[in-house]
């Protein structure tokens, strides 16, 4: 029996444009389990990212409840959410969003300083993580504009996990990368998952989705399908066929 | 123009807040500049117009009637360049005006027959009663306005120990004397009243000669002085149009100086601001500029799109400022009339408007153009890629893994150093504005907290009480007063008039200049021996220390050795100092100096004044509460100074507000994405506000503290410059370090509050919006 990490009940999200409103999802109920690499898929505009950012406390649902590690986060104010995020969430974005005026190392330490006052410990962990994602020391000192997209995104992953978050939220992390860089980044996610890191990732890409062990499909504002793929293995072709069948069923 | 119209409108819309802030700073500058220009162009002209309209003489002097020589008039008329000459009789008296703004005001006064025909030095009657009484008097505008005497009020002139009560029946404006600074004033009596008055003061009846010349005033004075000397005639009083004008327009000139200086400082701030905004908007809009270039827009067209909005704002704000300044001008004119002793109406001045517009438009265009001209060098493809003039290699300030210190503190330092331009701007602006605050603060300190410093700079000796004793009683009263425990000291002091080169010079004679409360000597030493003299600043250049100078008083003359130079704002430096023995050598009769009484506690003046008045009523000729008179003068200056200080403070805070608004807004726009990222990784609003404020406030705090501390050096120099322009070669203004620091902390607190308020929009930046917009 898996432990529930995030429990969302009766979630509703509406966007307002002037006087007109658009409902993204309504009465959506979902559990996310600890240690899972959960993939969220769906058509463009289905509300994948909106759901993910609602679960992470980055965005607020219009109504409903989200219990994250036994805490109701929908009642938090902005600053409480900030504190919650720094302790529990790591974010990896499609556009990477590293701080441009800082080196890769400084980007990581800026996040690390939030949860650990012992600077030496933070630097040590940052170096270990950089080594894990294959970024050499000389590259760590470069600005994000001076490295490749893959290197920058891997540094983004290091920043996301520096504070040992409960979950890493990744929003199409390979969307802006070429295939070689995508592969390197996905390998990092797999490595982290194998070490027990919970991950929620939004993607359009079937190959990326294969890295997860659970795939959720969102359609018409609901979780339309939920597929258990089992853990990733490079040689397991059955997983790929299972995912294909699932996506075909979902109308992908 | 049509081609850049859309760009211009886009720029104006995009940066509304910054343009409004810039516009307000320009508006304040325009108000100040226009006030200065209108005063500069109109007061001088108004003075000259009135001077000419009243056919005022270039030079007036008086001699005792008994010395008058019938040939003198013709001899003067025969001098080169003399256009006209007129003689009239008057009574000269060293009078004390009672209840002049609730105190006694000592004033050399010439009483004239108002009804005597005047071709020169005409009177412009401002107000008068239809019916005269047997004690009617017409007062000059200065005495009426400043002394607060209205029609039908009673005014008492005390001459010696006789009090003359008059009823104010009219107010006359004249351009001959003017204000207290000349040390001489007129009063105009109806014929019958004058005849009675002159009968009483036969010995003090004088002949006044008024001369109009086309030539040099100094030459005329020297020629007349030679004539009177040859004839053995002594001048009692004299005044020329140049020094009279200088005295009457002194405050006006000072205001023009201060307004221009302040306007220039604020203008400097505003051009720094637009330079800063332009270089930031180039960075923000680089991609758009690249696209425009790629579409075929030329560099100059894009530059025009950047420069023109500033120019339009400048033109609009300048015009508004000029218009607004006219609501302030009547108040300013009223204050100046009080001090200048002549009324004038300030009207719309096209020259002022043109000057303001040209100065502001040219300077702003110049600065905006030089800031924007790098647009021309932008390569379209680099600009579209956001690289500007090429890929810039940034420096990673304070690498977090290599620099000791707390990460959160180092983050602030990183931001501070990576926003160098913004911090240089804030440092410069804060430093310059602090100069204004330090100057205003020092004025406040010296006028309100330590008023003696200011008043003594403008005045001469300042005892609390002045007693004119009976000749035989002087030593007795002096000894008795000295034994009074509440009295700190008693000094024998005499004020009079002597002549040199036959020109009258005011004398300050004292038994011991080392004990005076207000040492006027700014160069060399005060006289100590009877053959020594210290000359007023008007003589500097003509004589050196060690020179000998001959002084006359009637038929008596002596040579004195110059020991130093003294200042006197009120007499334009036309004064001298003697020891009592030295002065006595020039007096035909025994000199009876006044007793200057100094108290341990000046607050007790009124009480001790009354005690002395009662105790020695039969032994003294007159007694004056000089402290009260000082306070009256002080009251006038403290009122003006308080207004100036408050205005400067409000202006400073306003400018700081606008500067910070532009800087913070620029910063928030530039850092919007960065702040979103910080928020996404868990930084709270509070942390980000502290981090942001921490990145720019230190430069402003350091500038304020540094500028305030340096105020100890530059404020005395500013004071020196300003006071020298009004003839105070040595000023007693004190610069209090503590006070400068208090003002600095008030300024820093204001900056902090403004910064907190302006960084609040950080709360509205959402991490999620970053993802949505990205």
PDB file of C-alpha atoms in Angstrom, chain B residues 450-564:
ATOM      1  CA  UNK B 450      20.838  79.347  17.831  1.00  0.00           C
ATOM      2  CA  UNK B 451      19.381  82.596  16.441  1.00  0.00           C
ATOM      3  CA  UNK B 452      22.229  84.759  17.739  1.00  0.00           C
ATOM      4  CA  UNK B 453      24.530  83.181  15.150  1.00  0.00           C
ATOM      5  CA  UNK B 454      22.401  84.452  12.293  1.00  0.00           C
ATOM      6  CA  UNK B 455      21.367  87.780  13.747  1.00  0.00           C
ATOM      7  CA  UNK B 456      24.896  88.658  14.851  1.00  0.00           C
ATOM      8  CA  UNK B 457      26.114  88.020  11.302  1.00  0.00           C
ATOM      9  CA  UNK B 458      23.723  90.640  10.007  1.00  0.00           C
ATOM     10  CA  UNK B 459      23.939  93.007  12.968  1.00  0.00           C
ATOM     11  CA  UNK B 460      26.470  94.871  14.968  1.00  0.00           C
ATOM     12  CA  UNK B 461      26.976  94.646  18.740  1.00  0.00           C
ATOM     13  CA  UNK B 462      24.097  92.862  20.477  1.00  0.00           C
ATOM     14  CA  UNK B 463      23.685  93.651  24.186  1.00  0.00           C
ATOM     15  CA  UNK B 464      20.439  92.896  25.974  1.00  0.00           C
ATOM     16  CA  UNK B 465      19.919  96.476  27.204  1.00  0.00           C
ATOM     17  CA  UNK B 466      21.320  99.816  26.042  1.00  0.00           C
ATOM     18  CA  UNK B 467      21.388 102.711  28.509  1.00  0.00           C
ATOM     19  CA  UNK B 468      22.150 106.331  27.658  1.00  0.00           C
ATOM     20  CA  UNK B 469      23.194 107.727  31.058  1.00  0.00           C
ATOM     21  CA  UNK B 470      23.519 111.294  32.226  1.00  0.00           C
ATOM     22  CA  UNK B 471      27.068 112.448  31.752  1.00  0.00           C
ATOM     23  CA  UNK B 472      27.874 112.613  35.473  1.00  0.00           C
ATOM     24  CA  UNK B 473      26.138 109.359  36.352  1.00  0.00           C
ATOM     25  CA  UNK B 474      27.816 107.061  33.883  1.00  0.00           C
ATOM     26  CA  UNK B 475      30.518 105.585  36.110  1.00  0.00           C
ATOM     27  CA  UNK B 476      28.169 105.338  39.065  1.00  0.00           C
ATOM     28  CA  UNK B 477      25.526 103.406  37.091  1.00  0.00           C
ATOM     29  CA  UNK B 478      28.167 101.269  35.430  1.00  0.00           C
ATOM     30  CA  UNK B 479      29.713 100.278  38.779  1.00  0.00           C
ATOM     31  CA  UNK B 480      26.352  99.533  40.342  1.00  0.00           C
ATOM     32  CA  UNK B 481      25.209  97.414  37.422  1.00  0.00           C
ATOM     33  CA  UNK B 482      28.462  95.473  37.466  1.00  0.00           C
ATOM     34  CA  UNK B 483      27.749  94.465  41.066  1.00  0.00           C
ATOM     35  CA  UNK B 484      24.362  93.033  40.069  1.00  0.00           C
ATOM     36  CA  UNK B 485      24.698  89.236  40.062  1.00  0.00           C
ATOM     37  CA  UNK B 486      22.272  88.821  37.191  1.00  0.00           C
ATOM     38  CA  UNK B 487      24.351  91.044  34.944  1.00  0.00           C
ATOM     39  CA  UNK B 488      27.259  89.381  33.214  1.00  0.00           C
ATOM     40  CA  UNK B 489      29.021  92.511  32.069  1.00  0.00           C
ATOM     41  CA  UNK B 490      28.652  96.187  31.275  1.00  0.00           C
ATOM     42  CA  UNK B 491      30.497  97.745  28.370  1.00  0.00           C
ATOM     43  CA  UNK B 492      30.933 101.391  27.419  1.00  0.00           C
ATOM     44  CA  UNK B 493      30.050 101.641  23.740  1.00  0.00           C
ATOM     45  CA  UNK B 494      29.469 104.600  21.461  1.00  0.00           C
ATOM     46  CA  UNK B 495      27.981 104.838  17.997  1.00  0.00           C
ATOM     47  CA  UNK B 496      28.464 107.979  15.963  1.00  0.00           C
ATOM     48  CA  UNK B 497      29.505 109.433  12.679  1.00  0.00           C
ATOM     49  CA  UNK B 498      32.825 110.854  11.523  1.00  0.00           C
ATOM     50  CA  UNK B 499      34.189 111.654   8.087  1.00  0.00           C
ATOM     51  CA  UNK B 500      37.033 110.528   5.956  1.00  0.00           C
ATOM     52  CA  UNK B 501      37.695 112.126   2.577  1.00  0.00           C
ATOM     53  CA  UNK B 502      34.689 114.134   3.764  1.00  0.00           C
ATOM     54  CA  UNK B 503      32.380 111.123   3.428  1.00  0.00           C
ATOM     55  CA  UNK B 504      30.429 110.133   6.530  1.00  0.00           C
ATOM     56  CA  UNK B 505      31.438 106.898   8.200  1.00  0.00           C
ATOM     57  CA  UNK B 506      29.550 105.231  11.038  1.00  0.00           C
ATOM     58  CA  UNK B 507      31.675 104.760  14.154  1.00  0.00           C
ATOM     59  CA  UNK B 508      31.611 101.914  16.637  1.00  0.00           C
ATOM     60  CA  UNK B 509      33.741 102.774  19.647  1.00  0.00           C
ATOM     61  CA  UNK B 510      34.221 100.470  22.591  1.00  0.00           C
ATOM     62  CA  UNK B 511      36.243 100.473  25.777  1.00  0.00           C
ATOM     63  CA  UNK B 512      37.386  96.901  25.174  1.00  0.00           C
ATOM     64  CA  UNK B 513      36.716  95.036  21.949  1.00  0.00           C
ATOM     65  CA  UNK B 514      37.882  91.763  23.469  1.00  0.00           C
ATOM     66  CA  UNK B 515      34.694  91.758  25.565  1.00  0.00           C
ATOM     67  CA  UNK B 516      32.156  92.402  22.829  1.00  0.00           C
ATOM     68  CA  UNK B 517      29.533  89.760  22.110  1.00  0.00           C
ATOM     69  CA  UNK B 518      29.768  90.128  18.357  1.00  0.00           C
ATOM     70  CA  UNK B 519      33.282  90.570  17.072  1.00  0.00           C
ATOM     71  CA  UNK B 520      32.933  92.251  13.680  1.00  0.00           C
ATOM     72  CA  UNK B 521      36.603  92.018  12.820  1.00  0.00           C
ATOM     73  CA  UNK B 522      37.199  89.556   9.977  1.00  0.00           C
ATOM     74  CA  UNK B 523      40.755  90.552   9.069  1.00  0.00           C
ATOM     75  CA  UNK B 524      43.528  91.788  11.345  1.00  0.00           C
ATOM     76  CA  UNK B 525      42.630  93.060  14.793  1.00  0.00           C
ATOM     77  CA  UNK B 526      40.245  95.401  16.559  1.00  0.00           C
ATOM     78  CA  UNK B 527      41.732  98.733  17.687  1.00  0.00           C
ATOM     79  CA  UNK B 528      43.171  98.744  21.168  1.00  0.00           C
ATOM     80  CA  UNK B 529      45.183 101.943  21.375  1.00  0.00           C
ATOM     81  CA  UNK B 530      43.832 105.425  20.878  1.00  0.00           C
ATOM     82  CA  UNK B 531      45.666 105.952  17.593  1.00  0.00           C
ATOM     83  CA  UNK B 532      44.340 102.747  16.075  1.00  0.00           C
ATOM     84  CA  UNK B 533      41.376 102.152  13.796  1.00  0.00           C
ATOM     85  CA  UNK B 534      39.695  99.160  12.175  1.00  0.00           C
ATOM     86  CA  UNK B 535      37.977 100.017   8.902  1.00  0.00           C
ATOM     87  CA  UNK B 536      34.797  98.639   7.389  1.00  0.00           C
ATOM     88  CA  UNK B 537      34.880  96.256   4.428  1.00  0.00           C
ATOM     89  CA  UNK B 538      34.046  99.171   2.102  1.00  0.00           C
ATOM     90  CA  UNK B 539      37.607 100.430   2.669  1.00  0.00           C
ATOM     91  CA  UNK B 540      39.316  97.115   1.942  1.00  0.00           C
ATOM     92  CA  UNK B 541      41.421  97.514  -1.149  1.00  0.00           C
ATOM     93  CA  UNK B 542      41.831 101.250  -0.624  1.00  0.00           C
ATOM     94  CA  UNK B 543      43.764 100.741   2.611  1.00  0.00           C
ATOM     95  CA  UNK B 544      45.932  97.965   4.004  1.00  0.00           C
ATOM     96  CA  UNK B 545      46.643  96.980   7.575  1.00  0.00           C
ATOM     97  CA  UNK B 546      49.404  99.263   8.833  1.00  0.00           C
ATOM     98  CA  UNK B 547      48.356 102.210   6.618  1.00  0.00           C
ATOM     99  CA  UNK B 548      47.492 105.546   8.164  1.00  0.00           C
ATOM    100  CA  UNK B 549      44.157 107.207   7.537  1.00  0.00           C
ATOM    101  CA  UNK B 550      42.985 110.686   8.423  1.00  0.00           C
ATOM    102  CA  UNK B 551      39.573 110.930  10.086  1.00  0.00           C
ATOM    103  CA  UNK B 552      37.607 114.151  10.616  1.00  0.00           C
ATOM    104  CA  UNK B 553      34.819 115.301  12.810  1.00  0.00           C
ATOM    105  CA  UNK B 554      33.985 118.924  12.163  1.00  0.00           C
ATOM    106  CA  UNK B 555      37.208 120.837  12.483  1.00  0.00           C
ATOM    107  CA  UNK B 556      39.028 118.126  14.385  1.00  0.00           C
ATOM    108  CA  UNK B 557      41.081 115.577  12.535  1.00  0.00           C
ATOM    109  CA  UNK B 558      43.569 112.849  13.451  1.00  0.00           C
ATOM    110  CA  UNK B 559      45.595 110.171  11.781  1.00  0.00           C
ATOM    111  CA  UNK B 560      44.995 106.569  12.818  1.00  0.00           C
ATOM    112  CA  UNK B 561      46.801 103.346  12.018  1.00  0.00           C
ATOM    113  CA  UNK B 562      44.684 100.657  10.403  1.00  0.00           C
ATOM    114  CA  UNK B 563      44.759  97.474  12.524  1.00  0.00           C
ATOM    115  CA  UNK B 564      42.141  95.447  10.705  1.00  0.00           C
TER     116      UNK B 564
END
